[in-house]
PDB file of C-alpha atoms and ligand atoms in Angstrom:
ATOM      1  CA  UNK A  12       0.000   0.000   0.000  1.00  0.00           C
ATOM      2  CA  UNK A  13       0.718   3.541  -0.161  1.00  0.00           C
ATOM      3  CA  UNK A  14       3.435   4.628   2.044  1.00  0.00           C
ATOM      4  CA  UNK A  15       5.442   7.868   2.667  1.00  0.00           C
ATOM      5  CA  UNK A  16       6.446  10.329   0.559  1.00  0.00           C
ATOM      6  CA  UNK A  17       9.465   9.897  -0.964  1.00  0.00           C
ATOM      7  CA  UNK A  18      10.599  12.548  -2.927  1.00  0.00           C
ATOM      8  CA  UNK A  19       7.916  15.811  -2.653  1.00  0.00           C
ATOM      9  CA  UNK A  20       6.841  17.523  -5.130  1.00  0.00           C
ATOM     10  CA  UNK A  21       8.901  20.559  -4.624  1.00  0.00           C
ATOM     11  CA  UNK A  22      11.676  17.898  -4.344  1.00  0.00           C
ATOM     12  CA  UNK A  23      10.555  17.367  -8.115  1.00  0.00           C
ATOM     13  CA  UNK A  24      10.568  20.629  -9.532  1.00  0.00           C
ATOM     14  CA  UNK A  25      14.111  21.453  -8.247  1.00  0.00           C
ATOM     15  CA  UNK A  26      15.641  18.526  -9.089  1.00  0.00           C
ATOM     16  CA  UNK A  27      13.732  19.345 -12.833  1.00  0.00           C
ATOM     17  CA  UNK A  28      15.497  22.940 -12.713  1.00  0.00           C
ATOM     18  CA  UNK A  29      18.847  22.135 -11.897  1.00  0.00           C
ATOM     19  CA  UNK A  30      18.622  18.758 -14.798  1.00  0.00           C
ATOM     20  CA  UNK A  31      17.834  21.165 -17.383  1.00  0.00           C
ATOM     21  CA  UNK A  32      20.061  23.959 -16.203  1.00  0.00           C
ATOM     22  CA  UNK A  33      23.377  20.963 -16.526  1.00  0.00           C
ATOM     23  CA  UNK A  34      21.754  19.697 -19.623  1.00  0.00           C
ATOM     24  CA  UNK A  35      21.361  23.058 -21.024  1.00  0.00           C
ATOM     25  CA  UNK A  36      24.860  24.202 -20.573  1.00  0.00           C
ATOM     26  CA  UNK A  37      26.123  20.345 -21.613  1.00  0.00           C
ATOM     27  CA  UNK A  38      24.177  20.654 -24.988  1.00  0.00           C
ATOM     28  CA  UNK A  39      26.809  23.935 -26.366  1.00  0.00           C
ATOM     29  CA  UNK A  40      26.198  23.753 -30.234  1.00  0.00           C
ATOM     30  CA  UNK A  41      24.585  19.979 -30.716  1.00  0.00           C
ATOM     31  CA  UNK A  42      21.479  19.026 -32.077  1.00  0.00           C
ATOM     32  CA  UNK A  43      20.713  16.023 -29.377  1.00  0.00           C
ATOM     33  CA  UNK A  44      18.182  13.634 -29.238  1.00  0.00           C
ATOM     34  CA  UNK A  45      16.228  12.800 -26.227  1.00  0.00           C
ATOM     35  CA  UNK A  46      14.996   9.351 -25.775  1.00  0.00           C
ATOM     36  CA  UNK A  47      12.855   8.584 -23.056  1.00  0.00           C
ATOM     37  CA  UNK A  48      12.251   4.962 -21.627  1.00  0.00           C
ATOM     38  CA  UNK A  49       8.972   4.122 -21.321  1.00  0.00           C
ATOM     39  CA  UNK A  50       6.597   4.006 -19.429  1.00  0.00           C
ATOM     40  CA  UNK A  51       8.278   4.839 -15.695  1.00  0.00           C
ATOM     41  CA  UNK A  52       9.883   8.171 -17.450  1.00  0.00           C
ATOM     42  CA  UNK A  53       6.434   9.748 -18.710  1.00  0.00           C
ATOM     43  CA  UNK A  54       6.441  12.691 -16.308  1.00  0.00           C
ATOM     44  CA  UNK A  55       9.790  12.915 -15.583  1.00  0.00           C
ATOM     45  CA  UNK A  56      10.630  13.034 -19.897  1.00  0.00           C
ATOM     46  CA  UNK A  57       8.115  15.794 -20.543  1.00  0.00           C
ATOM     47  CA  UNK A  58       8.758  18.354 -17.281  1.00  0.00           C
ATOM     48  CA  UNK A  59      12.492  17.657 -18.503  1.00  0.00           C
ATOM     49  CA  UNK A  60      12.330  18.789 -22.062  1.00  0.00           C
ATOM     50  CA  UNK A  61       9.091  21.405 -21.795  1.00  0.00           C
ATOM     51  CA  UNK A  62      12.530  23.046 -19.522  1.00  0.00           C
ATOM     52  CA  UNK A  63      14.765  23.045 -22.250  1.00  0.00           C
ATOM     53  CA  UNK A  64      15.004  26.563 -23.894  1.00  0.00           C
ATOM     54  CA  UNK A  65      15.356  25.090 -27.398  1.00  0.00           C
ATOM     55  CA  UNK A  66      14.073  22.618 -29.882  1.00  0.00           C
ATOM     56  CA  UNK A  67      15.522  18.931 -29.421  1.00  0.00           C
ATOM     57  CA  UNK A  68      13.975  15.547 -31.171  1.00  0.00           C
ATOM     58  CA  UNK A  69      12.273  13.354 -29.193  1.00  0.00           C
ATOM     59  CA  UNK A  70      11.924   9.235 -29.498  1.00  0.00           C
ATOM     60  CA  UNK A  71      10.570   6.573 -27.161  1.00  0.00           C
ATOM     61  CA  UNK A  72      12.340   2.833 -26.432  1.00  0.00           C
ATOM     62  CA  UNK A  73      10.010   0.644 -24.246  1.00  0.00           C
ATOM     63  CA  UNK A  74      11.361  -2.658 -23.114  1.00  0.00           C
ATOM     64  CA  UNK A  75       9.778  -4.899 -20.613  1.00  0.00           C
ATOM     65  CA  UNK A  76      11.634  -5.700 -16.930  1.00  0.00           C
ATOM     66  CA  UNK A  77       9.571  -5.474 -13.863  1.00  0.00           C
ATOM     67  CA  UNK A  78       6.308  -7.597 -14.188  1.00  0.00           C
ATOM     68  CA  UNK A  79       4.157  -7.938 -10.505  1.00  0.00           C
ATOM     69  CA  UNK A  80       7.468  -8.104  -8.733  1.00  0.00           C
ATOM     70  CA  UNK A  81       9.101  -5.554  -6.890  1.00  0.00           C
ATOM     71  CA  UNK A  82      12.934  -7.606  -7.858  1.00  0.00           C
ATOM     72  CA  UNK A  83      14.245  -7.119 -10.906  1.00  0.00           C
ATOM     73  CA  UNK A  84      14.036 -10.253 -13.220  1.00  0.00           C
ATOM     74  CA  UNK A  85      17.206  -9.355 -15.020  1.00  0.00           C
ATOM     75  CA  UNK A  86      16.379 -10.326 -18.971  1.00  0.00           C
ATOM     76  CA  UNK A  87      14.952  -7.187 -20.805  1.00  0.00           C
ATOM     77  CA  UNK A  88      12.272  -7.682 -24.107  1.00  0.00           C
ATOM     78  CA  UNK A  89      12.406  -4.924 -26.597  1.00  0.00           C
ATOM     79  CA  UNK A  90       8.522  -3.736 -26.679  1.00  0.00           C
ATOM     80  CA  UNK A  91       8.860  -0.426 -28.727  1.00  0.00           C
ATOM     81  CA  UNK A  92      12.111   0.537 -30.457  1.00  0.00           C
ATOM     82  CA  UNK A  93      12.596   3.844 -31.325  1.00  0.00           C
ATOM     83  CA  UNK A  94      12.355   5.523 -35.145  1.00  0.00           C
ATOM     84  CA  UNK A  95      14.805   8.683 -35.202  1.00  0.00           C
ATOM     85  CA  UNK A  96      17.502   8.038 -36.977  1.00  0.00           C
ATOM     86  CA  UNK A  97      20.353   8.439 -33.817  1.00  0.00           C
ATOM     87  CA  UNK A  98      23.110   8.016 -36.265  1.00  0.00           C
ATOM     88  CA  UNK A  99      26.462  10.320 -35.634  1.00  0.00           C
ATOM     89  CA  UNK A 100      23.447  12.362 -33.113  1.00  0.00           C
ATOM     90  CA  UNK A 101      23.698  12.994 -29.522  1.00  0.00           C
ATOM     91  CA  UNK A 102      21.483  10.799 -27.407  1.00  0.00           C
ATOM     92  CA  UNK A 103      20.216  11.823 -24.110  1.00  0.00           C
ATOM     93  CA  UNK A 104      18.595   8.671 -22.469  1.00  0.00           C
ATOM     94  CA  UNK A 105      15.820   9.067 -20.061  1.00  0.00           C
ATOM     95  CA  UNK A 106      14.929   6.677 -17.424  1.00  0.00           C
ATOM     96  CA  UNK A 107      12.980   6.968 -14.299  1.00  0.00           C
ATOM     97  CA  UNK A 108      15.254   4.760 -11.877  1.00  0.00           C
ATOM     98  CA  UNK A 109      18.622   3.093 -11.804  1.00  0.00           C
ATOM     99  CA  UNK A 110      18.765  -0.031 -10.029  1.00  0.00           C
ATOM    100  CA  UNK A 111      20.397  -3.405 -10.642  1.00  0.00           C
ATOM    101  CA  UNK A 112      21.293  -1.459 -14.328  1.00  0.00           C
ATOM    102  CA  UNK A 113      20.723  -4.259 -16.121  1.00  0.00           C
ATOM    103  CA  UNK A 114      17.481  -2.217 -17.916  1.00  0.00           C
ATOM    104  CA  UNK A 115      19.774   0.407 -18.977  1.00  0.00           C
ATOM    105  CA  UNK A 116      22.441  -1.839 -19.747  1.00  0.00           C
ATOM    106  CA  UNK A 117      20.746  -3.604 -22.131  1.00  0.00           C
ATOM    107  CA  UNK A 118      18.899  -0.191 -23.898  1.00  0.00           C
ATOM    108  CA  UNK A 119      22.258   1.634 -23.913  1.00  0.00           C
ATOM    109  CA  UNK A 120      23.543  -1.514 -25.628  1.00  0.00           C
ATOM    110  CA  UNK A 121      20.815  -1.277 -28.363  1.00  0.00           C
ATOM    111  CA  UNK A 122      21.169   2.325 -29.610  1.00  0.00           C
ATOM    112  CA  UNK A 123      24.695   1.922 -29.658  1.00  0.00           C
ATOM    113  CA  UNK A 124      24.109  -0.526 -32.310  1.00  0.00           C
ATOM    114  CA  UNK A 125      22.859   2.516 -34.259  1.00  0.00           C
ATOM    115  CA  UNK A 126      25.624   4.259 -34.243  1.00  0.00           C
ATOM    116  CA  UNK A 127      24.847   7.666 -31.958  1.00  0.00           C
ATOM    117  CA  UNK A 128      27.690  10.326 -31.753  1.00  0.00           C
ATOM    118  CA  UNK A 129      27.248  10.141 -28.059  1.00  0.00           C
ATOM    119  CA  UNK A 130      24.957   8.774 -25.567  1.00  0.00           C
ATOM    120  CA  UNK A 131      24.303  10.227 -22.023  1.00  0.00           C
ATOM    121  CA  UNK A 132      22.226   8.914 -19.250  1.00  0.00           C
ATOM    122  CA  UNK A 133      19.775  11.544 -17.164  1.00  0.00           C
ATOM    123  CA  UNK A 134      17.797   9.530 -14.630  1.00  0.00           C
ATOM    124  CA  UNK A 135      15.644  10.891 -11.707  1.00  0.00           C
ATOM    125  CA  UNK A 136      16.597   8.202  -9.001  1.00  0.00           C
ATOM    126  CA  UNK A 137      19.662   5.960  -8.787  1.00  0.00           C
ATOM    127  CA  UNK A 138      19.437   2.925  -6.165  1.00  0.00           C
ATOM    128  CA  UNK A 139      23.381   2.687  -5.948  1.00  0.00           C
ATOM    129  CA  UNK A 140      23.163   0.020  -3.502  1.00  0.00           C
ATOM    130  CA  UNK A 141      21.001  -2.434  -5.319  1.00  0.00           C
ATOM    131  CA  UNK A 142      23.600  -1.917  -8.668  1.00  0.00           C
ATOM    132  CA  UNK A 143      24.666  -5.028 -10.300  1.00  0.00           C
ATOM    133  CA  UNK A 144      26.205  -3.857 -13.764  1.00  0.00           C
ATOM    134  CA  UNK A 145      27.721  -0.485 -13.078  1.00  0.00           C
ATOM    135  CA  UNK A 146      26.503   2.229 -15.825  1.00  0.00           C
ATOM    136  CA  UNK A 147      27.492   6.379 -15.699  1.00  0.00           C
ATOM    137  CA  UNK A 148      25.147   8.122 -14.961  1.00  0.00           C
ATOM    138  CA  UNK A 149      25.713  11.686 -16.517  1.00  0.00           C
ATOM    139  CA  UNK A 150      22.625  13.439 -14.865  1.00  0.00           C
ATOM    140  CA  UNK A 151      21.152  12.068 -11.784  1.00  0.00           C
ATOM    141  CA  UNK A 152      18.051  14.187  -9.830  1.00  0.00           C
ATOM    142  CA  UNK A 153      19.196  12.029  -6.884  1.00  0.00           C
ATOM    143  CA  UNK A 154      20.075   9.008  -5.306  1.00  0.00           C
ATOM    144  CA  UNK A 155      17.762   7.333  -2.893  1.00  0.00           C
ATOM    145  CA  UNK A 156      18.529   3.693  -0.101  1.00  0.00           C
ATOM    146  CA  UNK A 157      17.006   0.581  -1.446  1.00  0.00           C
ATOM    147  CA  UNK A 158      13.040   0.938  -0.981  1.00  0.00           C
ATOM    148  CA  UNK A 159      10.370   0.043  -3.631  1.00  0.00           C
ATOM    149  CA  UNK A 160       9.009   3.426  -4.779  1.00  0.00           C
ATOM    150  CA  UNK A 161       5.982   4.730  -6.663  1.00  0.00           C
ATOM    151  CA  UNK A 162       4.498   7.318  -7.852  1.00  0.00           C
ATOM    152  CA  UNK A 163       5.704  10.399 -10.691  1.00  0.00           C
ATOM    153  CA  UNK A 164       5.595   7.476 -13.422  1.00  0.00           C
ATOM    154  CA  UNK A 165       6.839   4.706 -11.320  1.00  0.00           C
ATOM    155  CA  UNK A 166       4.264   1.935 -11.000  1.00  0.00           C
ATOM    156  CA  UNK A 167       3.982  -1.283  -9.166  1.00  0.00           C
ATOM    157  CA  UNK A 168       2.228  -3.655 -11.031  1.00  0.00           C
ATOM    158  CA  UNK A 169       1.158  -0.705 -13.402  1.00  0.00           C
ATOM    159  CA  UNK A 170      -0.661   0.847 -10.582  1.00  0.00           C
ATOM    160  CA  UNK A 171       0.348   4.506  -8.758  1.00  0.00           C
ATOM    161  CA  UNK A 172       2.295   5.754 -12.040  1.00  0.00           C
ATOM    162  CA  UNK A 173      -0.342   9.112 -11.580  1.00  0.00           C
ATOM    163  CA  UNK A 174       0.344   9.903  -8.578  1.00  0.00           C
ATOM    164  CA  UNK A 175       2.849  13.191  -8.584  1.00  0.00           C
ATOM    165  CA  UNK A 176       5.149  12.943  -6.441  1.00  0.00           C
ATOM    166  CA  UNK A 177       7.134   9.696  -5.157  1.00  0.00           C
ATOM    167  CA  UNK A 178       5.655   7.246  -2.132  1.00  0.00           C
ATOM    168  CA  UNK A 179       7.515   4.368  -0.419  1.00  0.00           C
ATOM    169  CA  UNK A 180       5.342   1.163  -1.259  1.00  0.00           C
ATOM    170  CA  UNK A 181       4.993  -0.605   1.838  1.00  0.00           C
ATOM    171  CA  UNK A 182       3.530  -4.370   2.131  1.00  0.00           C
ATOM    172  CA  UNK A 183      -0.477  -4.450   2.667  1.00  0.00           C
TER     173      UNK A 183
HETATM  174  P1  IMP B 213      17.077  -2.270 -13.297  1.00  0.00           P
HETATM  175  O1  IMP B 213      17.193  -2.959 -14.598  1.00  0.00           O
HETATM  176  O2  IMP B 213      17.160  -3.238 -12.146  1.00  0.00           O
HETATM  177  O3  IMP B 213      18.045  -1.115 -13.128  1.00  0.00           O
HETATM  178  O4  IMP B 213      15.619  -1.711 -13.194  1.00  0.00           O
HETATM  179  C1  IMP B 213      15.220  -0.568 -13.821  1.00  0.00           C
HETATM  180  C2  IMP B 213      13.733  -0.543 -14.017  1.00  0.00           C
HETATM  181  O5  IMP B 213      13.053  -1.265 -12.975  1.00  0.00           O
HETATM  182  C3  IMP B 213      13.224   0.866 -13.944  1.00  0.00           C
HETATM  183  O6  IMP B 213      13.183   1.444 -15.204  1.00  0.00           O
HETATM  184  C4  IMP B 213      11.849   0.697 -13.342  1.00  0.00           C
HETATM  185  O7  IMP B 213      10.912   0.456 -14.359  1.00  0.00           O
HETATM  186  C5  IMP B 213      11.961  -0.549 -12.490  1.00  0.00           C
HETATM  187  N1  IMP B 213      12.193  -0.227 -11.064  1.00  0.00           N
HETATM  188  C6  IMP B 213      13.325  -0.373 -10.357  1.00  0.00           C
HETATM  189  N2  IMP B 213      13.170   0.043  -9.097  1.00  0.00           N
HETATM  190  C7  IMP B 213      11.903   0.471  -9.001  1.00  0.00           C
HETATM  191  C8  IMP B 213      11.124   1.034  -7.935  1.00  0.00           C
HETATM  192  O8  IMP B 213      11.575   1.247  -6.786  1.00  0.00           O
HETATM  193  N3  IMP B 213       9.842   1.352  -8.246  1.00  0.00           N
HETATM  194  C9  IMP B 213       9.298   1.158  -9.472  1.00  0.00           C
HETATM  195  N4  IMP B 213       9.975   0.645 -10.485  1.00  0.00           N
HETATM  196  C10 IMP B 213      11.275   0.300 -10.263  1.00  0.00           C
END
């Protein structure tokens, strides 16, 4: 069930300032390509970019890893790929939560078969103590301990993804 909050909104919207403040002053003369992984980045991918004070492209990669589990189950399933050409472009990837890696890991892995120019990871929450696979993480909103969270696009089960800001899910 619902538990504590998290990560408040006001939490949110500073973390969403200084991300696009970095990324702004990261971006210099390139014509990037932001590509968000659905569906836990939702939120997070359009507060980002409605930030950014100029025009950028804009994909979406959706692969499946969590099912009704709150463990990761460590083999990703492309769902969506994405159809922007990423070639010689500079990739921002979007993701809602870093935590074994293995999700990112494996996504990173398949645009980098497209040849990008550069790809960059901007996440909102980084588990660092649950990491199996170490993956740099360019732009992080901030690290939290090892607690099932939901809420801002997160979902357990598919369920809580609306609410805005981030809960602790705590057992029934
Ligand atoms: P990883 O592959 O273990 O790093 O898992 C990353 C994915 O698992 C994220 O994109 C989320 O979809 C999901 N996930 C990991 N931790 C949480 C959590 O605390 N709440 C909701 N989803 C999570």
């Amino acid at each position: 069930m619902l538990g504590p909050v998290v990560v408040s909104r006001a939490a949110i919207e500073s973390m969403l300032d200084r991300l696009a403040a970095e990324i702004e002053s990261d971006l210099g003369g390139r014509s990037p390509v932001f590509i968000g992984v659905l569906k836990g980045c939702v939120f997070f991918f359009t507060d980002l970019v409605k930030r950014i004070r100029r025009s950028v492209d804009m994909d979406f990669i959706q692969v499946s890893s969590y099912g009704a589990s709150t463990t990761s189950s460590g083999s990703v399933v492309l769902v969506k790929d994405i159809t922007v050409d990423v070639r010689d472009r500079d990739v921002y990837l979007v993701e809602d939560i870093v935590d074994t890696g293995t999700t990112l890991t494996d996504v990173i892995r398949l645009i980098e078969a497209r040849h990008p120019r550069t790809i960059q990871v901007v996440a909102l929450l980084s588990k660092p103590s649950r990491r199996q696979v170490e993956v740099e993480i360019a732009f992080l909103g901030t690290e939290i301990e090892d607690r099932f969270v939901i809420g801002y696009g997160l979902d357990f089960d598919e369920r809580y993804r609306n609410l805005p800001e981030i809960h602790e899910l705590v057992p029934e």
